[in-house]
Coordinates of C-alpha atoms in Angstrom, one line a residue:
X46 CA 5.5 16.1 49.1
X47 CA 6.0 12.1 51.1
X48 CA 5.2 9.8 48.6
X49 CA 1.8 8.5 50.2
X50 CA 0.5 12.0 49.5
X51 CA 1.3 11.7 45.5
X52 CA -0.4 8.2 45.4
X53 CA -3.4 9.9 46.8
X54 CA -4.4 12.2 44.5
X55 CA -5.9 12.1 41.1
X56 CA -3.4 10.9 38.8
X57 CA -2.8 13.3 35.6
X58 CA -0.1 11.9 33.1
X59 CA 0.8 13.2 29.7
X60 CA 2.1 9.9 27.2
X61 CA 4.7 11.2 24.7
X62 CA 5.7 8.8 21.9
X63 CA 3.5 5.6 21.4
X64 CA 0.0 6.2 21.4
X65 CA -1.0 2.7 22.8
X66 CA 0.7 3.6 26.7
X67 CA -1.6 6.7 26.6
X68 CA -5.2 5.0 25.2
X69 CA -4.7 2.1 28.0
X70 CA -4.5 5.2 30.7
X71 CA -7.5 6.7 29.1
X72 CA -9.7 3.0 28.9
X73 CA -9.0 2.8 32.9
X74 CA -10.2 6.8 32.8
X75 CA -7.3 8.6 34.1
X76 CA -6.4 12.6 32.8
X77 CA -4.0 12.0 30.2
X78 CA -2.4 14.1 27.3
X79 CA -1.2 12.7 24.2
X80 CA 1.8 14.6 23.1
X81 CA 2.4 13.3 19.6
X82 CA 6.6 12.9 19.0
X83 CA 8.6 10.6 17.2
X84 CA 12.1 10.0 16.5
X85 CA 13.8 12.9 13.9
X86 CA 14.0 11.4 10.1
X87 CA 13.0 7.9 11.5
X88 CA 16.0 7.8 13.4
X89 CA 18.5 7.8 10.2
X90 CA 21.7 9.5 11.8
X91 CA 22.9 10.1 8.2
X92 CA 19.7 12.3 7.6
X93 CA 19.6 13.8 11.2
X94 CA 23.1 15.3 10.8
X95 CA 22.6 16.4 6.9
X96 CA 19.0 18.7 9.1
X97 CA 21.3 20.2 11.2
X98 CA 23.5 21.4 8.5
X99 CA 20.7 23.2 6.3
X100 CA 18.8 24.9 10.1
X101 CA 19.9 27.7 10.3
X102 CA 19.8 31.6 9.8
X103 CA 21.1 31.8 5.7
X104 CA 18.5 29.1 5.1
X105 CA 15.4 30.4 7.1
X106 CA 15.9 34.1 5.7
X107 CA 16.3 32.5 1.8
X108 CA 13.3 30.4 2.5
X109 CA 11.2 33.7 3.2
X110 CA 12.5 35.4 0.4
X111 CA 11.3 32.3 -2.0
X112 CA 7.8 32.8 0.0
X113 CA 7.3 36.4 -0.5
X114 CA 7.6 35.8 -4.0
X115 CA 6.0 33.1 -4.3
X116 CA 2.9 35.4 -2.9
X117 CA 3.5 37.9 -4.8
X118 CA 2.5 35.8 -7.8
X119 CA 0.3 37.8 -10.3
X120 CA -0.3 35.4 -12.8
X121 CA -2.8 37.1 -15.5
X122 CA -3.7 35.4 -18.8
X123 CA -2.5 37.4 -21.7
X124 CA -3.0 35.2 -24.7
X125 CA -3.1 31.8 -26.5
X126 CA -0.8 30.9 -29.7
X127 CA 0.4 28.0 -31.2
X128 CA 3.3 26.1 -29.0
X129 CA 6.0 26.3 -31.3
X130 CA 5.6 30.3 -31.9
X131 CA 6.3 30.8 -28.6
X132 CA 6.9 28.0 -26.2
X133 CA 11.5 27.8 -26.1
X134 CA 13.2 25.4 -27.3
X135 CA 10.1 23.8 -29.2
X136 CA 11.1 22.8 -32.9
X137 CA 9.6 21.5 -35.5
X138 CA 9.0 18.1 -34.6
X139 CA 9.4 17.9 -30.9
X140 CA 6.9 16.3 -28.6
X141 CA 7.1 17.5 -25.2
X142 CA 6.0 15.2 -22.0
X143 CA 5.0 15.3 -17.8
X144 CA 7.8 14.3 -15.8
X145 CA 11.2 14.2 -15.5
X146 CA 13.1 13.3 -19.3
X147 CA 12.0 9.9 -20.9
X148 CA 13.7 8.3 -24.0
X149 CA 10.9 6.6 -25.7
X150 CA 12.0 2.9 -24.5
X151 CA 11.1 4.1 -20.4
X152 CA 8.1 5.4 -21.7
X153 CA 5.2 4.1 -19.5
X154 CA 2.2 2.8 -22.4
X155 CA 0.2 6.0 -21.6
X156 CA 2.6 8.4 -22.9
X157 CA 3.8 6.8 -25.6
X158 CA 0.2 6.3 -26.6
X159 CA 0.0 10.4 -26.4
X160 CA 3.3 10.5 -28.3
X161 CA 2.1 8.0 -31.7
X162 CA -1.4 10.7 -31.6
X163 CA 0.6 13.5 -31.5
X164 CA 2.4 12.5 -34.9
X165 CA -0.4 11.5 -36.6
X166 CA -2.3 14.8 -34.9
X167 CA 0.6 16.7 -36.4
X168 CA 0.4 15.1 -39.9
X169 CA 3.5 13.6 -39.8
X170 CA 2.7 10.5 -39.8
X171 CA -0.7 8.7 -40.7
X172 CA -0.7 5.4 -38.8
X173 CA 0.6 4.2 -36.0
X174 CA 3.0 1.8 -37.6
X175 CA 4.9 5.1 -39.7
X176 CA 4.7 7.0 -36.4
X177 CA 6.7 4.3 -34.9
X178 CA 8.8 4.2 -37.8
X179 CA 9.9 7.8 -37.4
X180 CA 10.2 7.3 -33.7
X181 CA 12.7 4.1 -34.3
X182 CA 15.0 6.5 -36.6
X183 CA 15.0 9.2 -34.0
X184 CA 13.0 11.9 -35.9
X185 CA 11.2 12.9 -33.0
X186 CA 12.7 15.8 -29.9
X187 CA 11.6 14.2 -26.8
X188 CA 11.9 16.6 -23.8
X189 CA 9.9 17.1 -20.1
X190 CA 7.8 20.3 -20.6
X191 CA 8.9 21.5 -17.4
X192 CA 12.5 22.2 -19.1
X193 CA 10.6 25.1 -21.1
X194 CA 8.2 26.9 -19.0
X195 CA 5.6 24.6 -19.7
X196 CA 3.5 22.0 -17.8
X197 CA 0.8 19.6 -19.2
X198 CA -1.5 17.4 -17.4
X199 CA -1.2 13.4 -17.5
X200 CA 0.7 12.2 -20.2
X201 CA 1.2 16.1 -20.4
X202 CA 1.9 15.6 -24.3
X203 CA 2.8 19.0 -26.1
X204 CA 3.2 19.1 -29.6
X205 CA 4.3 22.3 -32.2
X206 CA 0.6 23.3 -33.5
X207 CA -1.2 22.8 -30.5
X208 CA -3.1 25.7 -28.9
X209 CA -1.5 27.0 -25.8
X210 CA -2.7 29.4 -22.9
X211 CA 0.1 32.1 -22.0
X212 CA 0.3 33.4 -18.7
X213 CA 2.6 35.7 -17.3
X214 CA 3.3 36.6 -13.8
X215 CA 3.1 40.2 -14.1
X216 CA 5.1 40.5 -10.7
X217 CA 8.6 39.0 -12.1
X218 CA 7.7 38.9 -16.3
X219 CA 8.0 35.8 -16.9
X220 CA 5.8 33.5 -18.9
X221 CA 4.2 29.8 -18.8
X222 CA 2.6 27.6 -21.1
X223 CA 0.1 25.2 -20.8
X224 CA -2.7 23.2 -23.6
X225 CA -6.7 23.3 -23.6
X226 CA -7.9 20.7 -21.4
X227 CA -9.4 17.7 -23.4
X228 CA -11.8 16.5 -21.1
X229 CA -13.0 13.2 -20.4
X230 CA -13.0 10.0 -23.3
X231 CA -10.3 8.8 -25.5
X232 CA -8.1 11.7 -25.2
X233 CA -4.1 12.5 -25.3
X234 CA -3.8 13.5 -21.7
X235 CA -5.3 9.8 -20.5
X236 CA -2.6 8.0 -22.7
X237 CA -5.0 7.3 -26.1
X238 CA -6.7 8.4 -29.0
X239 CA -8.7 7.7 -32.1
X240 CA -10.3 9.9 -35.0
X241 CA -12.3 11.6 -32.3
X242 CA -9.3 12.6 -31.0
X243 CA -7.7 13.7 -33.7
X244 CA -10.9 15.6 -34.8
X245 CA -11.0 17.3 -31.3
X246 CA -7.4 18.3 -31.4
X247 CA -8.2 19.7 -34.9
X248 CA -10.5 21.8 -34.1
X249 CA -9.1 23.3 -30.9
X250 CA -5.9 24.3 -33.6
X251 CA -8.5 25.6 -36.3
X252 CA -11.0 26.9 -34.0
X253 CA -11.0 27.4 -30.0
X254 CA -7.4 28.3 -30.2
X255 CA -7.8 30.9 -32.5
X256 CA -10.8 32.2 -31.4
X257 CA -9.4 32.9 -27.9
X258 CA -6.4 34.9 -29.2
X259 CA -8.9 36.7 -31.2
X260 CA -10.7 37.4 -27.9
X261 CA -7.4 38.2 -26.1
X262 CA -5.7 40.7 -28.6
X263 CA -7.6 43.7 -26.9
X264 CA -8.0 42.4 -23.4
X265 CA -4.0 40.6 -22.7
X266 CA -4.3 40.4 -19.0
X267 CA -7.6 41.3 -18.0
X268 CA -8.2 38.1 -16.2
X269 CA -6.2 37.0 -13.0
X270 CA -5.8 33.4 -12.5
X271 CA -5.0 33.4 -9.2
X272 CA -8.2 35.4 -8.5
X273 CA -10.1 32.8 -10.3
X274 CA -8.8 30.0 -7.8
X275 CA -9.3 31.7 -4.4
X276 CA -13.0 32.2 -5.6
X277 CA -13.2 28.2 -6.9
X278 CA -11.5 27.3 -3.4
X279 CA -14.6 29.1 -1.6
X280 CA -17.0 27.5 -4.2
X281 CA -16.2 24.0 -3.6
X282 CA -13.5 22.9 -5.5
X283 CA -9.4 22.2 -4.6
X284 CA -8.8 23.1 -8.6
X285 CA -7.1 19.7 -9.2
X286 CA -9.3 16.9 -9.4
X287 CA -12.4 19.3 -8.7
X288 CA -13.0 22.2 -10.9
X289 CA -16.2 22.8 -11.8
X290 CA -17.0 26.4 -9.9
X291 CA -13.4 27.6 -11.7
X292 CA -14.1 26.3 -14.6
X293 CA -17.7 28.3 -14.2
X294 CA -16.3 31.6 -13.5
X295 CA -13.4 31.2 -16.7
X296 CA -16.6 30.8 -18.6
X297 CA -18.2 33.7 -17.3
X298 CA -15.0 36.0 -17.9
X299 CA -14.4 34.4 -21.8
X300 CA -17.6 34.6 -23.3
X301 CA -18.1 38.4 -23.1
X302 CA -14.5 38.3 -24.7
X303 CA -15.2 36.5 -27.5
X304 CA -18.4 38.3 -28.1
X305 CA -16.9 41.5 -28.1
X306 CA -14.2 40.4 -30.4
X307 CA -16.9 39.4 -32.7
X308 CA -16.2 35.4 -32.9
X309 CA -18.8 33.6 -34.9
X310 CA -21.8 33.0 -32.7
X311 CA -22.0 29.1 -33.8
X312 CA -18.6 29.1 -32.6
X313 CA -19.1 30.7 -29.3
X314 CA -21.8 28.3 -28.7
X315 CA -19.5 25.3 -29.6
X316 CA -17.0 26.3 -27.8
X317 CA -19.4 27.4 -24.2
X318 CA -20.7 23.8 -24.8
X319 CA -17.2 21.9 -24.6
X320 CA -16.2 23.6 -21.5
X321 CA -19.3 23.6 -19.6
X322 CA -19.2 19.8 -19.9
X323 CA -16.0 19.6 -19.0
X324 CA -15.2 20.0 -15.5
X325 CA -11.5 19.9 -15.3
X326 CA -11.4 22.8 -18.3
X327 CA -9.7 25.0 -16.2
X328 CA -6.6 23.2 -14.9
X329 CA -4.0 23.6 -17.0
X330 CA -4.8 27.1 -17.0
X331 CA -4.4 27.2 -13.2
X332 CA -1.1 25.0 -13.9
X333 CA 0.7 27.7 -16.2
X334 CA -0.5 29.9 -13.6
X335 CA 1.1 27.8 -10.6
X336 CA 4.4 27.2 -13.5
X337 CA 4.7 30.8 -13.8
X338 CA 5.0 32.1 -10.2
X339 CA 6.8 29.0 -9.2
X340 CA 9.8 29.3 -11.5
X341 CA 10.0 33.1 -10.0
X342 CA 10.6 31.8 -7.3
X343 CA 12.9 29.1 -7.9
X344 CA 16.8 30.0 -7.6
X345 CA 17.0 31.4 -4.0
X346 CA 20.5 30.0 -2.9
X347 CA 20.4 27.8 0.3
X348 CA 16.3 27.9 -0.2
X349 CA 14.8 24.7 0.9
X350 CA 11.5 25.5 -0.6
X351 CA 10.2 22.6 -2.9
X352 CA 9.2 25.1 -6.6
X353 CA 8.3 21.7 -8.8
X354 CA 7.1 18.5 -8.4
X355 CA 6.1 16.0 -11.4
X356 CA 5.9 12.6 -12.6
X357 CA 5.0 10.7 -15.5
X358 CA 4.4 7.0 -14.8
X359 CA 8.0 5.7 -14.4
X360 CA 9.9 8.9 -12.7
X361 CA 9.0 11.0 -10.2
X362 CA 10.9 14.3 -10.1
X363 CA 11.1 17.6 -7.6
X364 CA 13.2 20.3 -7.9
X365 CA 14.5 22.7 -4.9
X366 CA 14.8 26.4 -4.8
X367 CA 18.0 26.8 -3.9
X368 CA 19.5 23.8 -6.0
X369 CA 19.8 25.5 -9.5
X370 CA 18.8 23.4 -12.1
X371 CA 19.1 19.9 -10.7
X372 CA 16.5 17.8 -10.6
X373 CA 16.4 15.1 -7.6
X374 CA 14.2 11.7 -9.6
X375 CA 13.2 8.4 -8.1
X376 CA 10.5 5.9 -9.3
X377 CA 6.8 7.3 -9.7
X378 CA 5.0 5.6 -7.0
X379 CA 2.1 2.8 -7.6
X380 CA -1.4 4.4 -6.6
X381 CA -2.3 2.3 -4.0
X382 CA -4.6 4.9 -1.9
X383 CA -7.1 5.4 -5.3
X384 CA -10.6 4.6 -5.2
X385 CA -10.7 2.7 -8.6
X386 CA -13.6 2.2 -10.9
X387 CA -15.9 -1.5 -10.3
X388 CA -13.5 -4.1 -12.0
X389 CA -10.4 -2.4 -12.1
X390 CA -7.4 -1.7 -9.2
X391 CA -3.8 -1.1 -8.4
X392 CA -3.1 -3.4 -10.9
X393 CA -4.5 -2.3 -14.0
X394 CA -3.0 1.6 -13.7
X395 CA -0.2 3.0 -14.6
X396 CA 1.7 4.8 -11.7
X397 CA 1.6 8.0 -11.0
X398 CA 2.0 10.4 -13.4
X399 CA 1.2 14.4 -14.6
X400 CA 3.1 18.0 -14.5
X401 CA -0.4 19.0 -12.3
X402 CA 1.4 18.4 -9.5
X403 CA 2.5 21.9 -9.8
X404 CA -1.1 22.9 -7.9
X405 CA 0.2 21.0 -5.0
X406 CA 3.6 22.9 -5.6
X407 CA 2.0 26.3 -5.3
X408 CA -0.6 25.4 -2.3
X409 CA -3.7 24.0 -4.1
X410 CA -4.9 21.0 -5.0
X411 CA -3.9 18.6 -2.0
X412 CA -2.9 21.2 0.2
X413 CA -6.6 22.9 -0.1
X414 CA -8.3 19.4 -0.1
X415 CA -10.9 20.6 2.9
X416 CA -12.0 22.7 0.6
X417 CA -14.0 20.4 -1.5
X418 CA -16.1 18.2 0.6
X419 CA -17.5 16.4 -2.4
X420 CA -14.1 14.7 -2.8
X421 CA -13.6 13.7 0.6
X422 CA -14.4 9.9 0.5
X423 CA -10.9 10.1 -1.8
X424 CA -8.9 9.6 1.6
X425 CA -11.7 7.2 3.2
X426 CA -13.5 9.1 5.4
X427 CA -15.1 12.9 5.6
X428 CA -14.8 16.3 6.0
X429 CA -13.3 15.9 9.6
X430 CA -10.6 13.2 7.8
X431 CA -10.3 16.1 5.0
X432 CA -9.5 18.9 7.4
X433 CA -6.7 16.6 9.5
X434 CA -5.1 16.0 6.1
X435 CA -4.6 19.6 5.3
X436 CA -3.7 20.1 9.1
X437 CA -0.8 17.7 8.0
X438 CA 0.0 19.2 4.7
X439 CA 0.4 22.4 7.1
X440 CA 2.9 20.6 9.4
X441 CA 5.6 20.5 6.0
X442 CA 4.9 23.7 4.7
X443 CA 6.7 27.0 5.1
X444 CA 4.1 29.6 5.3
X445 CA 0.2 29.7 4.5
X446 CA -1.1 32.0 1.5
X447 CA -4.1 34.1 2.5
X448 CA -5.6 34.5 -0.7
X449 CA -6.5 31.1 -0.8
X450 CA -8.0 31.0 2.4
X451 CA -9.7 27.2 3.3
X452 CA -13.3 28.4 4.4
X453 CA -14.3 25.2 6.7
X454 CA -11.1 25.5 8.3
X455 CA -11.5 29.2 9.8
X456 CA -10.3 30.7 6.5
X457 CA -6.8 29.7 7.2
X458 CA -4.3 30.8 4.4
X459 CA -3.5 27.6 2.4
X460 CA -0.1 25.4 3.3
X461 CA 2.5 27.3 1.1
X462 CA 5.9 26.2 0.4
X463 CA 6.6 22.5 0.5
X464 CA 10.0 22.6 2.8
X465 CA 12.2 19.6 2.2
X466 CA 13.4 19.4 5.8
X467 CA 9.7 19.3 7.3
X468 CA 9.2 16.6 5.0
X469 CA 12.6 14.4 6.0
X470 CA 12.0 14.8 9.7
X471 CA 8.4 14.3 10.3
X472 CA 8.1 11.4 7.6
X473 CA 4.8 13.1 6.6
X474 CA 4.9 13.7 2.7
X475 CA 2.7 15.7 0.4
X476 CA -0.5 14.6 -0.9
X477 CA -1.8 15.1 -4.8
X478 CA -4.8 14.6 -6.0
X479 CA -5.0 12.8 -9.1
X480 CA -6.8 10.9 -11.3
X481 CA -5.4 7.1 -12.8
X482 CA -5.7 5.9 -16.2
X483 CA -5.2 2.4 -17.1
X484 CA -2.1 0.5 -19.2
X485 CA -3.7 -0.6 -22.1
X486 CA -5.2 1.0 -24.8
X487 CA -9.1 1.8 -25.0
X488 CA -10.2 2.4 -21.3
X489 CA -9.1 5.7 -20.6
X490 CA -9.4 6.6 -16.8
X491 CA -10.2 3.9 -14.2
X492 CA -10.0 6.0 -11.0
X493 CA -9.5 8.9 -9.0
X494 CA -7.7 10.2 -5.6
X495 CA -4.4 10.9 -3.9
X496 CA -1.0 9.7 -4.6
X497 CA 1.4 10.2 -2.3
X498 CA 5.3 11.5 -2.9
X499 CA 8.1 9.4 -2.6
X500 CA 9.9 10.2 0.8
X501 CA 13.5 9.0 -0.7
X502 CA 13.2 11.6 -2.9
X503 CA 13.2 14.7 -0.1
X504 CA 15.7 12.8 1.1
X505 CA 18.2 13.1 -1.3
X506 CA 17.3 16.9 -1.7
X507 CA 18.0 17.2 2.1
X508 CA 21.7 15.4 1.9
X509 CA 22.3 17.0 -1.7
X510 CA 21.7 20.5 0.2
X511 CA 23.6 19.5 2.9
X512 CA 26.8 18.1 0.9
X513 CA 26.5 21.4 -1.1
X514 CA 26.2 24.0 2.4
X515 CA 28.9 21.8 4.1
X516 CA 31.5 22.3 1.1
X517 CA 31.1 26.5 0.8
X518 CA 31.9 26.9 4.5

């Protein structure tokens, strides 16, 4: 073709890289496509060369082997006992916490807050000033729940005679633990407490506790948590921040329970009453369910597959499936992209923080966020900026999980399988919805919305892989 015959026709272009070259050719109207690229890992040559190490065949076939199991989660709720009967490596005065391990110095103020009510909850101590007493001459086990099948939301404190739901993943056997959901006021999981607290924590031991195991005893594993989710996800909710259609149906499947088991009415009623009004009742039940199919999972060598993430306002921690035990931990991130309360901001909260990062983990929460319109304004915009953010969550993941299928977005199968190397080379990281409690004592939550995981972190995981694959070849 001569030259004067390309200059005559309708010019077509497609812009690769930076977007500004292609939106001038579209102001001036000509055909252009906008191929988004950019540079592998931001260009780091050090991160580039550990990728290359961990793409390939070994790594590809253990990352669909930690995915088919991760599917073939059955988590079913077979009971609820105190945490120290059956929780491991609980003793008789340990305190378990979110996050990563914490000695009680690097303690952000809203978990040692949980800490000093969980003594005086537990009786060992009746005011603050003793509880810190017994703290100072190391009487209390401090240890991340996460190191005993166990995950709590928040402040995530656990303490011997609380009430814990047990779930088991009936596809592997294995169990996970998680408390009753306080709800919303001075509680443990936002960092404080006072006599209503204590009272509240009292009765769920003397009462609600019992009364579910009660209602359990003839019907261990009769409800399917996972089953609960995929309807909440079709109801409205993402089963993080938004929980009120799961929380509905758990309802709906306990009551009949604890009727049948002949629980005093009064109770029943007492009982129906604090979970109705509480609209995030049924998330650490779907954590213990998302703990217990995850940690299946986990231990696939060469697996790249995230199988924890956590954080507990000074650490942020993720684990890798095909890293054993070790535990890659940077600093928990400010929450900067939070829609805070009138009066209050960035400023006033403690950073990020909670085990419930384990629904993201699993391919909820987050990764299902067009399911709940109602919390769209949480990433500044609506359901069109809701369904591009799950679109990105997609880009990192390894698979999608058809059970929890995303109605507004064609039913697609959620994004399943957080992969460390999609993270590191497109520099897009997961998303967790979360609520944000303040420092000091007495306010309690001041905010809600999405935090945002610490790239460094992935990256460490990446060259940590990649320094363990180069060494056994």
């Amino acid at each position: 073709m001569a030259t004067y015959e390309l200059f005559s026709q309708k010019l077509k272009t497609v812009n690769i890289g930076l977007p500004s070259f292609g939106e001038d050719l579209i102001t001036q109207e000509v055909e252009t496509v906008m191929v988004e690229w950019q540079i592998p890992a931001g260009g780091n040559t050090e991160l580039v060369n550990a990728l290359k190490v961990i793409e390939n065949a070994e790594v590809e076939e253990a990352n669909h082997l930690t995915i088919e199991k991760i599917l073939k989660g059955e988590p079913v709720l077979i009971g609820m006992e105190r945490a120290q009967d059956v929780i491991p490596g609980m003793g008789p005065r340990s305190i378990f916490h979110a996050g990563p391990p914490l000695t009680w110095e690097r303690m952000c103020p809203g978990v040692q807050r949980g800490v000093l009510g969980a003594i005086i909850f537990e009786g060992w101590a009746k005011e603050r000033e003793s509880a810190l007493e017994l703290i100072k001459n190391n009487e209390i086990e401090f240890s991340p729940n996460h190191f005993h099948n166990a995950v709590g939301p928040m402040t995530g404190i656990i303490s011997p005679s609380m009430p814990v739901w047990v779930v088991e993943n009936k596809a592997f056997g294995n169990r996970a633990y998680s408390t009753l959901n306080e709800g919303k006021g001075v509680t443990l999981w936002y960092g404080d407490f006072d006599e209503s607290t204590i009272e509240r924590l009292t009765w769920f031991r003397d009462v609600f506790g019992p009364s579910v195991k009660k209602a359990l005893a003839k019907q261990s594993g009769t409800i399917n948590v996972f089953n609960l989710v995929a309807q909440g996800l079709s109801m409205g909710d993402e089963v993080h921040v938004r929980c009120q259609a799961t929380t509905a149906l758990l309802i709906k499947e306990l009551v009949p329970l604890l009727a049948e088991a002949g629980v005093d009415g009064k109770d029943i009623a007492d009982m129906v009453r604090f979970m109705a009004r509480n609209n995030t009742f049924s998330l650490n039940l779907a954590m213990a369910a998302s703990k217990s199919v995850l940690d299946a999972a986990h231990g696939v060598p060469h697996s790249t597959i995230v199988t924890a993430m956590t954080r507990n306002g000074t650490d942020f921690g993720i684990r890798v499936g095909g890293m054993s035990d070790q535990w890659f931990i940077t600093a928990a991130p400010a929450l900067d992209d939070c829609l805070y309360y009138a009066g209050f901001s960035v400023e006033d909260a403690v950073a990020d923080i909670g085990d419930s990062a384990i629904i993201e983990t699993v391919g909820f929460g987050g990764m299902t966020f067009a399911c709940a319109p109602t919390i769209a304004s949480f990433v500044g915009g609506g359901v069109k900026d809701a369904i591009e953010l799950n679109k990105q969550m997609a880009s990192i993941a390894y698979g999608r999980n058809k059970t929890f299928a995303i109605p507004n977005m064609d039913f697609a199968g959620s994004p399943t399988g957080i992969d460390i190397r999609k993270v590191v080379e497109s520099r897009i990281v997961p998303i967790i919805d979360t609520g944000v409690i303040h420092k000091e004592a007495g306010i309690g939550q001041i905010g809600a919305g999405v935090a945002r995981a610490p790239i460094r972190i992935f990256e460490d995981a990446v060259l940590a892989m990649a320094k363990t694959m180069s060494s056994e070849q």
